[in-house]
Short mmCIF file of C-alpha atoms in Angstrom, two decimals:
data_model
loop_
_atom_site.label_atom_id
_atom_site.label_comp_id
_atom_site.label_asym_id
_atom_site.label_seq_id
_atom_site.Cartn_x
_atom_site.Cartn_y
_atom_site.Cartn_z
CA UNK A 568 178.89 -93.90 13.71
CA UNK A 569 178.22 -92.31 10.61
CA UNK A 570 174.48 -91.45 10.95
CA UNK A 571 175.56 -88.87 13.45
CA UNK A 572 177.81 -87.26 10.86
CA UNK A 573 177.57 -83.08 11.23
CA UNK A 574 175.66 -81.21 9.54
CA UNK A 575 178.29 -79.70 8.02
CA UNK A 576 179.95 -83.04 6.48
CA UNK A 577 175.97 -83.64 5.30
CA UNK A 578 176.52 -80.15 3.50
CA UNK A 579 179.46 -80.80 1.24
CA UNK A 580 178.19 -84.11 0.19
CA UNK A 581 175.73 -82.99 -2.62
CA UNK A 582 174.81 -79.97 -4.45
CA UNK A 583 172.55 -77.84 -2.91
CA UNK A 584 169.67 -77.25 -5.69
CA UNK A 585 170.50 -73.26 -7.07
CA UNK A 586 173.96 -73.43 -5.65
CA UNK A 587 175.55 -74.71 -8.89
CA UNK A 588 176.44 -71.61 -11.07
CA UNK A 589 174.98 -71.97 -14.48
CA UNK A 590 177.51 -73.11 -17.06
CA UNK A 591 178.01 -70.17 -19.64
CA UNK A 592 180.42 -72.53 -21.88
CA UNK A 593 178.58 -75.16 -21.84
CA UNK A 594 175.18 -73.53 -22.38
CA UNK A 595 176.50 -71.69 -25.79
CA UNK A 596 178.57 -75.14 -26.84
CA UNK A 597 174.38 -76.71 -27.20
CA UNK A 598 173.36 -73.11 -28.64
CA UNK A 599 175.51 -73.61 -31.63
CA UNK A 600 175.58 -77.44 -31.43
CA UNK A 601 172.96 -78.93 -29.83
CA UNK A 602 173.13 -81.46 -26.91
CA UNK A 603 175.90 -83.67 -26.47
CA UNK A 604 173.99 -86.33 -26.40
CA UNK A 605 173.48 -85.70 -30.30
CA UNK A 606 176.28 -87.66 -32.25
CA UNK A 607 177.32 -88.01 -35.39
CA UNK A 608 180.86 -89.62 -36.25
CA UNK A 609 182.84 -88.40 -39.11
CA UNK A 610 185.35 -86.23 -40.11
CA UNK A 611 184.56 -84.50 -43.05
CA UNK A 612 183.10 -81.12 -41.17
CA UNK A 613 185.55 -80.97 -38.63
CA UNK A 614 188.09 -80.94 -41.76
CA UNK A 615 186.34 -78.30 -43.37
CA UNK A 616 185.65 -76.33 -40.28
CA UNK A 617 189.37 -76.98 -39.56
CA UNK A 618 190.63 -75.26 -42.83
CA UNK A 619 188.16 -72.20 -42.30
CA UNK A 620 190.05 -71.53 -39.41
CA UNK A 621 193.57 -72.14 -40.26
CA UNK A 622 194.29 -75.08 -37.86
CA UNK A 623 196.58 -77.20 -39.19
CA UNK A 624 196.12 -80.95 -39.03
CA UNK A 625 200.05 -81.06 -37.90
CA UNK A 626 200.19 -79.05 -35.03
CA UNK A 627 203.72 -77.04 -34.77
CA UNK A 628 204.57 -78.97 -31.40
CA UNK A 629 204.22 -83.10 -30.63
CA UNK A 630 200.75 -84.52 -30.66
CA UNK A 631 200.22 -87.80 -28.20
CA UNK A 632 196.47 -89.07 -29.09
CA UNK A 633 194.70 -91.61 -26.61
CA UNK A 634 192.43 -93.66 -27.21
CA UNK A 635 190.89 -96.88 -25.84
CA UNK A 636 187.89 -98.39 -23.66
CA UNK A 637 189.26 -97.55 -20.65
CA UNK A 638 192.21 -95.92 -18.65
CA UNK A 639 192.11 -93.16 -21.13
CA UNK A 640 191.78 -90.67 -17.99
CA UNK A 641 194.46 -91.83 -16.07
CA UNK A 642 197.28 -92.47 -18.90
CA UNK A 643 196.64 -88.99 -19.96
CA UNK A 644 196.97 -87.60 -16.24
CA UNK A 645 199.79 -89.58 -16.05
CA UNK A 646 201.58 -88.24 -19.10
CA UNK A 647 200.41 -84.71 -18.17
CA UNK A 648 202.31 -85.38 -15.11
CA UNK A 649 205.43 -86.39 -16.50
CA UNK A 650 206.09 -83.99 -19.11
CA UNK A 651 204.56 -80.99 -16.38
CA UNK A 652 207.67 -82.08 -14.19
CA UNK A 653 210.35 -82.47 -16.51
CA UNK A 654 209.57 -78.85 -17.19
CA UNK A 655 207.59 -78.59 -20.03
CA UNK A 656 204.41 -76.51 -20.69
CA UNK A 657 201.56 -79.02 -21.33
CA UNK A 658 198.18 -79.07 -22.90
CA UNK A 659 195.68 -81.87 -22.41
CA UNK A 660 192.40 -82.15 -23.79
CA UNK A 661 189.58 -84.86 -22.44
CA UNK A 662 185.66 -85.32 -22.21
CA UNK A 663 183.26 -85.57 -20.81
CA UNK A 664 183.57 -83.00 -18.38
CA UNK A 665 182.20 -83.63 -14.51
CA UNK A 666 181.40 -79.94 -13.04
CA UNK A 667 181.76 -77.47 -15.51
CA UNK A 668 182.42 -77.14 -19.63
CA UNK A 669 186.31 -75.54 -19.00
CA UNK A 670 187.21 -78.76 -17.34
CA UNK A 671 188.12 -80.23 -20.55
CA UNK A 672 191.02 -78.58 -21.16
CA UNK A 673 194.01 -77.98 -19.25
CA UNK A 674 197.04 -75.61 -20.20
CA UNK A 675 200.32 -76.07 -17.43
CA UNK A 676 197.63 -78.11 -15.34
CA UNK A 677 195.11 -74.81 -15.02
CA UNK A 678 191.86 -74.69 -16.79
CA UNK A 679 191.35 -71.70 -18.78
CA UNK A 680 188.51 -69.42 -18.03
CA UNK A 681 184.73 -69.31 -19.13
CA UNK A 682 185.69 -65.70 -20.80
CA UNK A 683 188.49 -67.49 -22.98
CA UNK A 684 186.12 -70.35 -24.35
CA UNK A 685 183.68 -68.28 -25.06
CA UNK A 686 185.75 -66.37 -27.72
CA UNK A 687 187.18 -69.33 -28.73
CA UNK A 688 183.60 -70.74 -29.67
CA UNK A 689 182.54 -66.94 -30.97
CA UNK A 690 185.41 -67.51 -33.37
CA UNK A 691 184.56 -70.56 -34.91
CA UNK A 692 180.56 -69.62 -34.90
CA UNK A 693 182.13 -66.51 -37.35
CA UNK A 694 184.35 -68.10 -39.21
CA UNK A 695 182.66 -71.78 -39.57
CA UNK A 696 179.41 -71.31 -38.75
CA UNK A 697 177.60 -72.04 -41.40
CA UNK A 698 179.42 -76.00 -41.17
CA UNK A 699 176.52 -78.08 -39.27
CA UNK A 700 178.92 -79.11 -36.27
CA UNK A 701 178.44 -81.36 -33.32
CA UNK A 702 178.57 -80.55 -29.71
CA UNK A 703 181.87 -82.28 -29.99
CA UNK A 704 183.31 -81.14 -32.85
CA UNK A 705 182.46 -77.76 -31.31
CA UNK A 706 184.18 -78.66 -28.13
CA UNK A 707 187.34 -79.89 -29.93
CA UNK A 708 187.59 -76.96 -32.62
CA UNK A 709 187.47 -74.35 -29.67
CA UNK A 710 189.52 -75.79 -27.82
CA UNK A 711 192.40 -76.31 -31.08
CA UNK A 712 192.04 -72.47 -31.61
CA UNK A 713 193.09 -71.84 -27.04
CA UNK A 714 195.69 -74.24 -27.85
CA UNK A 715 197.25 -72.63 -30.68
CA UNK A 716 196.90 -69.81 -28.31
CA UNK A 717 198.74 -70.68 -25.92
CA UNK A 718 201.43 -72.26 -27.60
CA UNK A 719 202.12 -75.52 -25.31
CA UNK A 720 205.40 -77.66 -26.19
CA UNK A 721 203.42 -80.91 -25.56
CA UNK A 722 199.35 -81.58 -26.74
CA UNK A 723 197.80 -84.44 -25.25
CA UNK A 724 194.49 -85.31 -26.96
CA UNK A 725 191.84 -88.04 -25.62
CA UNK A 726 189.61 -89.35 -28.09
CA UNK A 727 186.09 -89.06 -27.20
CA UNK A 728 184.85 -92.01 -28.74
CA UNK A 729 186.24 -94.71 -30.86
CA UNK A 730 188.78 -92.90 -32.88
CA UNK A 731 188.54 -93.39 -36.61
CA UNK A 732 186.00 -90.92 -37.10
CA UNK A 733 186.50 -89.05 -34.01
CA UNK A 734 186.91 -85.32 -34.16
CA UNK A 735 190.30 -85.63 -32.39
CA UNK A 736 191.72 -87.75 -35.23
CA UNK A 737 191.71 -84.51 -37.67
CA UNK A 738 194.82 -84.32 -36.10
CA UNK A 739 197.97 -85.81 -37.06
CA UNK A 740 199.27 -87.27 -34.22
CA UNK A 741 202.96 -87.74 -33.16
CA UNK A 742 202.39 -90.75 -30.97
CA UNK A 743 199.44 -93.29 -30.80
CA UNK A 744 198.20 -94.87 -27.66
CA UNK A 745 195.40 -97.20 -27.14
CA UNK A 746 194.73 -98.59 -23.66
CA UNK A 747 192.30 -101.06 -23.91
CA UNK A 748 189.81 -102.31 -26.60
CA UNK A 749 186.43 -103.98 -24.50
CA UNK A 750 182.23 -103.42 -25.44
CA UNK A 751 180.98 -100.26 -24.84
CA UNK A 752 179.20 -97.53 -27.56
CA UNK A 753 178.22 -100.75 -29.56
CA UNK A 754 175.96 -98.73 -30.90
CA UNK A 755 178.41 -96.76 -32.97
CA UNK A 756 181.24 -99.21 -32.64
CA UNK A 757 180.15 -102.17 -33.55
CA UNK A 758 179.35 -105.03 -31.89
CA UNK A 759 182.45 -107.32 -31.55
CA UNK A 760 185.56 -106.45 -29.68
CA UNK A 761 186.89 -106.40 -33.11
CA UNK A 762 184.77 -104.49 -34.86
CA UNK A 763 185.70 -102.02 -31.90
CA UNK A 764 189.53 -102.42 -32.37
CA UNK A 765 189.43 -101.40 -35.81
CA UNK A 766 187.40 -98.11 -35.02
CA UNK A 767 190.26 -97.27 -32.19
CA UNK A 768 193.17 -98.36 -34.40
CA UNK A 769 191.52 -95.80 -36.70
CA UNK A 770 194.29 -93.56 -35.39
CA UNK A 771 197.12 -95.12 -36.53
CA UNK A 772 199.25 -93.14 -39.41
CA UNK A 773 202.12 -94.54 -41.06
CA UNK A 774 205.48 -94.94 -39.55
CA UNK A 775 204.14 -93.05 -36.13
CA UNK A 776 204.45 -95.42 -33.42
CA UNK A 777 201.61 -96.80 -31.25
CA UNK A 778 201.71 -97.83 -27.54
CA UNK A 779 198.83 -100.75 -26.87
CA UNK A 780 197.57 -102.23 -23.54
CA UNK A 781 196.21 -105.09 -23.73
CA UNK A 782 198.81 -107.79 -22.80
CA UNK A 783 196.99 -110.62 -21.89
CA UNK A 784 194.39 -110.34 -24.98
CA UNK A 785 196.01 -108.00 -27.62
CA UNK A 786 193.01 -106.74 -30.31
CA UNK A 787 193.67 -108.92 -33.41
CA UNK A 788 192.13 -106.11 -35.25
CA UNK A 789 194.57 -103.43 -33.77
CA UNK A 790 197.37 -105.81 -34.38
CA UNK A 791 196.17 -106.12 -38.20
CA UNK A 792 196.06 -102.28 -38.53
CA UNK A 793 199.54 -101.65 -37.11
CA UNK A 794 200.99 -104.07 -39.94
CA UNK A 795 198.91 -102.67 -42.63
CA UNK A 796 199.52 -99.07 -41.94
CA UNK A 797 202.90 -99.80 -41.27
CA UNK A 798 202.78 -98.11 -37.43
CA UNK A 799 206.03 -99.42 -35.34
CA UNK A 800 203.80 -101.29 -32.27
CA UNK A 801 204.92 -101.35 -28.71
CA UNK A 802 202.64 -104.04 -27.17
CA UNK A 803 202.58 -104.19 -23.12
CA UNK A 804 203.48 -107.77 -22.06
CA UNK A 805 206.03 -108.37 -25.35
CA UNK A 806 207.55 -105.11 -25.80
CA UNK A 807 206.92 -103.40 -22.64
CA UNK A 808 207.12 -105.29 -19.59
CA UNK A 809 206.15 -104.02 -16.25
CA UNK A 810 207.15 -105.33 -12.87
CA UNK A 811 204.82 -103.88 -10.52
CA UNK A 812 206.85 -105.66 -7.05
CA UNK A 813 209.80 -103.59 -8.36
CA UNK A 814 208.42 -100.41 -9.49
CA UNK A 815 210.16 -100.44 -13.14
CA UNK A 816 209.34 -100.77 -17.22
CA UNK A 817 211.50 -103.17 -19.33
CA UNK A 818 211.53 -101.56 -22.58
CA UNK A 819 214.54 -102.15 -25.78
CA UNK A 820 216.47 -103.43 -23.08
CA UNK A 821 216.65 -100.73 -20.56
CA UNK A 822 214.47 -100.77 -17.31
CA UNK A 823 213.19 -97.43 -16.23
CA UNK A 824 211.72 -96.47 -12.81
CA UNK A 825 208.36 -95.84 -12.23
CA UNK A 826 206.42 -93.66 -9.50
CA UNK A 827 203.69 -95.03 -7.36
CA UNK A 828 200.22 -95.57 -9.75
CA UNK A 829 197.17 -93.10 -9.02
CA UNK A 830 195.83 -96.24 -6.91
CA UNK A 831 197.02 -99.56 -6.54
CA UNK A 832 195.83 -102.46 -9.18
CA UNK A 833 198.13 -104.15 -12.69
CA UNK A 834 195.50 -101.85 -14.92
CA UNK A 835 196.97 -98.80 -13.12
CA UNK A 836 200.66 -99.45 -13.34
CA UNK A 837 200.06 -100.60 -17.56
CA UNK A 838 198.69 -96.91 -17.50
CA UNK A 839 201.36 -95.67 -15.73
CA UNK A 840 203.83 -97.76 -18.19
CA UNK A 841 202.06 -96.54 -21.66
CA UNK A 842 202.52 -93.02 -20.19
CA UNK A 843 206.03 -93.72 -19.49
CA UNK A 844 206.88 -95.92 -22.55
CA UNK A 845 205.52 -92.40 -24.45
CA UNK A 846 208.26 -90.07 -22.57
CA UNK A 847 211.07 -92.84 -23.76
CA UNK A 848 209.80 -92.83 -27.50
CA UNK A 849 209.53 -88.92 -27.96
CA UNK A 850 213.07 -87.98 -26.10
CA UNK A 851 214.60 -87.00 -29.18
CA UNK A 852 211.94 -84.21 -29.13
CA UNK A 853 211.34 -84.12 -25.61
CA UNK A 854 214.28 -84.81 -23.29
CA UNK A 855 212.71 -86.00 -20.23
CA UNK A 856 214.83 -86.95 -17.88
CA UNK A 857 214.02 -90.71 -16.06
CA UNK A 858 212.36 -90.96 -12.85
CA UNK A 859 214.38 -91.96 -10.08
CA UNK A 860 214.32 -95.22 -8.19
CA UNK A 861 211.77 -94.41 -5.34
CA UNK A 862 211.35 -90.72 -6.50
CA UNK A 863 207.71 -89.62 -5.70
CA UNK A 864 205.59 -87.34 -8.06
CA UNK A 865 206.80 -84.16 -8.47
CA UNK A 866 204.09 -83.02 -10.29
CA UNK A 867 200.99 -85.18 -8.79
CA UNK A 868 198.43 -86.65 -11.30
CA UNK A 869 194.82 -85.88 -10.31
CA UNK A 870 192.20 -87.31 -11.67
CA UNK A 871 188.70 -86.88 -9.78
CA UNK A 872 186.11 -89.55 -9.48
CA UNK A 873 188.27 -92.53 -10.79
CA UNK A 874 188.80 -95.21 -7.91
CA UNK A 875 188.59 -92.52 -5.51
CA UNK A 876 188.39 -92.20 -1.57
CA UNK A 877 187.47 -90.45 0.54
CA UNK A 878 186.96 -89.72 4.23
CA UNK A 879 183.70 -87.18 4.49
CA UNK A 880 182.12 -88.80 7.16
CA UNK A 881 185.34 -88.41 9.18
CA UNK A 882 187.03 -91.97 11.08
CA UNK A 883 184.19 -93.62 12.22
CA UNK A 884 182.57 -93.41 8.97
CA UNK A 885 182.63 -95.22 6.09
CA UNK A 886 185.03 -94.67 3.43
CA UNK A 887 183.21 -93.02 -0.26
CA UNK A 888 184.36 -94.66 -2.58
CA UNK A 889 184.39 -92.83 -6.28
CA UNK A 890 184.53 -94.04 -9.69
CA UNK A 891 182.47 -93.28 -13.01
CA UNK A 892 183.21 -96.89 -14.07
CA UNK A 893 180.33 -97.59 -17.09
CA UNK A 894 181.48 -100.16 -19.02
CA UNK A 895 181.63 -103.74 -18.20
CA UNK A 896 185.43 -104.29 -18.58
CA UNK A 897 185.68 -100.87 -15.84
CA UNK A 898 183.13 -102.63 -13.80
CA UNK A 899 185.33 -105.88 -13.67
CA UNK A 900 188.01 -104.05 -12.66
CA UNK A 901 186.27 -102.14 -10.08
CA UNK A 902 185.05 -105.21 -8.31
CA UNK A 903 188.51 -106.16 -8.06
CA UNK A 904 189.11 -102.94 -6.11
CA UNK A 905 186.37 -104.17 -3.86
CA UNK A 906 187.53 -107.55 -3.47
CA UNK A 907 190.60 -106.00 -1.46
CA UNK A 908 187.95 -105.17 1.29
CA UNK A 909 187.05 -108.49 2.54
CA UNK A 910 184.25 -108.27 5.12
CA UNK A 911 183.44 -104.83 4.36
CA UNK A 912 179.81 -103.99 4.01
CA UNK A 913 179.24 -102.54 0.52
CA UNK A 914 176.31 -99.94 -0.23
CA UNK A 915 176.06 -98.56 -3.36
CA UNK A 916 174.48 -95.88 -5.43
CA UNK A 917 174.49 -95.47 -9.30
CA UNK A 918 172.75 -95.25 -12.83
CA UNK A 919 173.92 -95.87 -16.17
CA UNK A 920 172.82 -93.87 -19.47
CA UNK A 921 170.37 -96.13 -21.53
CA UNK A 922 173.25 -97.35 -23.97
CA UNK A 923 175.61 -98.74 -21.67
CA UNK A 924 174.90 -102.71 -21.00
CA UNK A 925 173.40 -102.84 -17.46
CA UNK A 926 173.02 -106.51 -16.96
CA UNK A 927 176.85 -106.89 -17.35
CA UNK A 928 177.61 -104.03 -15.47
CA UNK A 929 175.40 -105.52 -12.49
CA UNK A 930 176.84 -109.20 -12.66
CA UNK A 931 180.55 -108.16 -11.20
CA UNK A 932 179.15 -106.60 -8.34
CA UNK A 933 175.75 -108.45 -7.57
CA UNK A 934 178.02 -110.33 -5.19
CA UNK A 935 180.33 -108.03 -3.56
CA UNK A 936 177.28 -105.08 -3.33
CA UNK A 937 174.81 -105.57 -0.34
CA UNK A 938 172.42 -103.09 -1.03
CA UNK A 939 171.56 -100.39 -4.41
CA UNK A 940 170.86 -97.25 -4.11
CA UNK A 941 169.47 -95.82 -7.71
CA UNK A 942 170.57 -92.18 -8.15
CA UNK A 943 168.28 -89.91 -10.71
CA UNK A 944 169.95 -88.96 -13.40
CA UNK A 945 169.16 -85.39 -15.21
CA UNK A 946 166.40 -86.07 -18.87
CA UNK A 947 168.48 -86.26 -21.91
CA UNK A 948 168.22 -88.65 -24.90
CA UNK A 949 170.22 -91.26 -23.41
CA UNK A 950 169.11 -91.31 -20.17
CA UNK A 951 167.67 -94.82 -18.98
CA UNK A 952 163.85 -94.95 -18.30
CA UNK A 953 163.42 -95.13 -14.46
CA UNK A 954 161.80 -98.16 -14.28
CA UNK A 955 163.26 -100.16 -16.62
CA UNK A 956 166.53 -99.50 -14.40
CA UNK A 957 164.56 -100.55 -11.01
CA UNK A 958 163.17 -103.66 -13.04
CA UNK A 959 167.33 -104.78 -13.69
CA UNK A 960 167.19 -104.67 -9.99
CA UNK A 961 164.70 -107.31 -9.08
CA UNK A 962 165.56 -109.65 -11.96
CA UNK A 963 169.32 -109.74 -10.33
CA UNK A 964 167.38 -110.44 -7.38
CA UNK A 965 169.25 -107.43 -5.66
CA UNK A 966 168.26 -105.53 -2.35
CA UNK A 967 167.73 -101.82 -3.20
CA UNK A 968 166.05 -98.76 -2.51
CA UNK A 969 165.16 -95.69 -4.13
CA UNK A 970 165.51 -92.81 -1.97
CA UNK A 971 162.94 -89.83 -2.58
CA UNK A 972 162.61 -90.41 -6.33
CA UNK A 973 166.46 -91.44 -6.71
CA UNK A 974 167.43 -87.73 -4.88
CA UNK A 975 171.58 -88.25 -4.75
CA UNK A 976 171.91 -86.12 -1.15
CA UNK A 977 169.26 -88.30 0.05
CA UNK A 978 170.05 -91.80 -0.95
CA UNK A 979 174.22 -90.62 0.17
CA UNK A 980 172.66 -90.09 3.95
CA UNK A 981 170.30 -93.42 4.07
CA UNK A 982 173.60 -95.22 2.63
CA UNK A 983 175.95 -94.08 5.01
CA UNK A 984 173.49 -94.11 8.20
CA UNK A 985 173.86 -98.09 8.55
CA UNK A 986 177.77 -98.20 7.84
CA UNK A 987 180.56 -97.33 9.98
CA UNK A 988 184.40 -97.76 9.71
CA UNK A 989 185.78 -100.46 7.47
CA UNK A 990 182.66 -100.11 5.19
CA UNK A 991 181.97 -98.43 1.58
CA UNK A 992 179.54 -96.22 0.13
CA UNK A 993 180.17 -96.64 -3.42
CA UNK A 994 179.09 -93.91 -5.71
CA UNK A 995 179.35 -95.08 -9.62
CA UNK A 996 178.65 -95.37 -13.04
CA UNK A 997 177.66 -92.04 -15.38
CA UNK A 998 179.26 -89.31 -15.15
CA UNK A 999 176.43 -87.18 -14.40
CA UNK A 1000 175.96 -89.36 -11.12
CA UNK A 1001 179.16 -88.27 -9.82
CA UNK A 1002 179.03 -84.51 -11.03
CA UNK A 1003 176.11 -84.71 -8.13
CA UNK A 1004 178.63 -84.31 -5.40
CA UNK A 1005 180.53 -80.70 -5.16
CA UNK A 1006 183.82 -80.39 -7.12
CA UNK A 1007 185.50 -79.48 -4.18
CA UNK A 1008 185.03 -82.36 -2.30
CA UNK A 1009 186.72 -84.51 -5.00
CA UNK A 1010 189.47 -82.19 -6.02
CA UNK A 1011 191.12 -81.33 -2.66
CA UNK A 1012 191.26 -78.00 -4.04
CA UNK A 1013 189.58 -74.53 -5.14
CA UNK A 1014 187.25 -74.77 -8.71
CA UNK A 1015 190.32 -73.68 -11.06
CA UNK A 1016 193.24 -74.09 -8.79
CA UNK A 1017 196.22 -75.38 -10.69
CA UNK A 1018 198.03 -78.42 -9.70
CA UNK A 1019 200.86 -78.33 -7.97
CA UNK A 1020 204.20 -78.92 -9.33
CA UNK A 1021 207.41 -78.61 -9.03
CA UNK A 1022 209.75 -79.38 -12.36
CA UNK A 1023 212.70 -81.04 -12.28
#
């Protein structure tokens, strides 16, 4: 059973206290910046800061900018993927980060070192220093000037939030792609699905084309901005079809194969069809050859604490399951995910930062969930007053306890002590609950490996 796991399985679970090293990137990103938690939309410095240091709003190689509520993650691992096999020399920029600062940018699938940021972000501290910028603007700037740098043949940028005034939308994009438009960051949003729509659609330009994922309930907002900025749309359900059963796109009359999704579930394979929808639109510029009927990835997708599982407690434990849904639309669709587990016993352990709407984030799972186990989440600005999170608990009515002060290593081994095989621990929500367990245990692989691939 799993509560006489080893001690060594106990051991990889959590970071041991002092065994993190400290994050040099990250550390002199809030020296110059301040905390990430700090935000101010806009675009007017990163313009500014922009021209100071000769970055070009159109980059001299395609642009692909993401943006949506969720399934940003996994569209751009998927494109990543794609373009990586087909031979081409890829850079792809995301946020947050879960481990360390250099995760958020990738260059052939490797992430470049803590020496290379650091001169990136000495650069723009000389050059544009005296421009107040944001922890993200920071982020983004630095990581334009390793781009340029390296010179990739394909940049993949993921909005951080929204995408109007986002500091990724300085950039001229080449393709537009917005995944899904749900509630979340009301706060800077706005506070309709609409009113969110038009902030993503933000991203739009004229006559650059724009792949959008919601089929059953299409943004009438994003639909409005298309027209008036005169984008060409490709809408999933009208002009992209996908047939999971079968494993192809319908797109302008041709049907084009698809590899197997990240994890099984319709949001995965529209991901996987926006991704591949993109490689069809830009083959003029990038020749990319089609994947073959059955073909598996060449060039695997990875994509760390989304819907992932894992065995760590070895077969007569229960499975950990992984996924920073924190969002009510990612929380619907990760109850779905646990609806395929009928008679499973579910324990789970989470927080959410003090912006995100807890109540709906509870409802999907106050059914499927048999027990809560609140996980501590480091002091910021947004971080939710402990109380006030264990007081969402007993109005839901919900069985939970709060291990050692919310301690994550703790509350993982009173979780998994009364589950066995066929059950779930599930570990979600922030970010910053998930970057509690070590990156090696989610990645499969060495901090800084590169992915394997092997182009067609």
């Amino acid at each position: 059973m799993a509560s006489v796991q080893s001690e060594a399985a106990r051991a990889r679970l959590v970071q041991a206290p002092g065994a993190v090293p400290a994050d040099r990137v990250n550390a002199r990103v809030m020296a110059l910046a301040g905390a990430p938690g700090h935000i101010e939309l806009g675009l007017a410095r990163m313009r500014a800061a922009m021209a100071e240091l000769e970055i070009a709003p159109r980059q001299p190689w395609p642009v692909i900018t993401v943006a949506g509520t969720n399934g940003k993650g996994s569209t751009v691992a998927y494109l990543e993927s794609l373009y990586r096999q087909a031979g081409y020399r890829v850079a792809a920029y995301t946020s947050p980060h879960l481990w360390r600062f250099v995760e958020r940018l990738r260059i052939d699938g490797t992430v470049l070192t803590e020496g290379q940021w650091l001169a990136a972000l000495e650069e723009v501290a000389q050059d544009a220093g005296h421009i107040p910028l944001t922890y993200f603007e920071l982020a983004t700037l630095a990581a334009l000037l390793l781009v340029r740098a390296a010179a990739p043949e394909l940049l993949i940028l993921e909005v951080g939030m929204g995408g109007r005034l986002d500091a990724v939308n300085a950039v001229h994009p080449d393709l537009s792609i917005i995944t899904t438009v749900d509630m979340d960051h009301q706060q800077w949003l706005g506070d309709s699905r609409e009113a969110i729509g038009r902030e993503k659609a933000g991203i739009l330009r004229r006559g650059v084309p724009l792949l959008y994922g919601d089929a059953d309930d299409p943004c009438t907002s994003v639909l409005t901005a298309a027209r008036a900025s005169g984008a060409p749309i490709y809408l999933l359900g009208r002009e992209l079809v996908v047939d999971p059963v079968a494993g192809v796109l319908h797109m302008g009359g041709e049907c084009w194969h698809l590899p197997e999704p990240l994890w099984g579930g319709r949001e995965q394979w529209d991901n996987l069809a926006l991704a591949t929808a993109a490689t069809r639109l830009l083959r003029e510029r990038l020749p990319a050859a089609a994947v073959e009927p059955g073909a598996d990835w060449r060039c695997p997708p990875r994509l760390p604490g989304r819907c992932q599982r894992l065995r760590p407690w070895g077969s007569d434990g229960p499975t950990l399951l992984l996924d920073v849904a924190h969002n009510p639309q990612a929380v619907r669709q990760l109850a779905s995910v646990l609806r395929r587990h009928p008679g499973a016993r579910v324990y789970a352990l989470f927080n959410l930062l003090a912006d995100k709407d807890l109540d709906a984030c509870l409802a999907p799972l106050a059914g499927l969930v048999q027990h809560w186990f609140p996980v501590a989440l480091p002091e910021s600005a947004r971080t939710r007053p402990w109380p006030d999170l264990l007081a969402a608990l007993d109005t839901r009515g919900l069985t939970w306890t709060a291990v050692e002060g919310g301690d994550c290593s703790a509350s993982l081994e009173a979780a998994c002590a009364g589950l066995g095989a066929g059950d779930l621990v599930l570990c979600f929500g922030s970010f910053q609950v998930l970057a509690q367990l070590p990156e090696e245990l989610l990645s499969g692989e060495a901090p800084g490996g590169t992915a394997a691939c092997q182009p067609g």
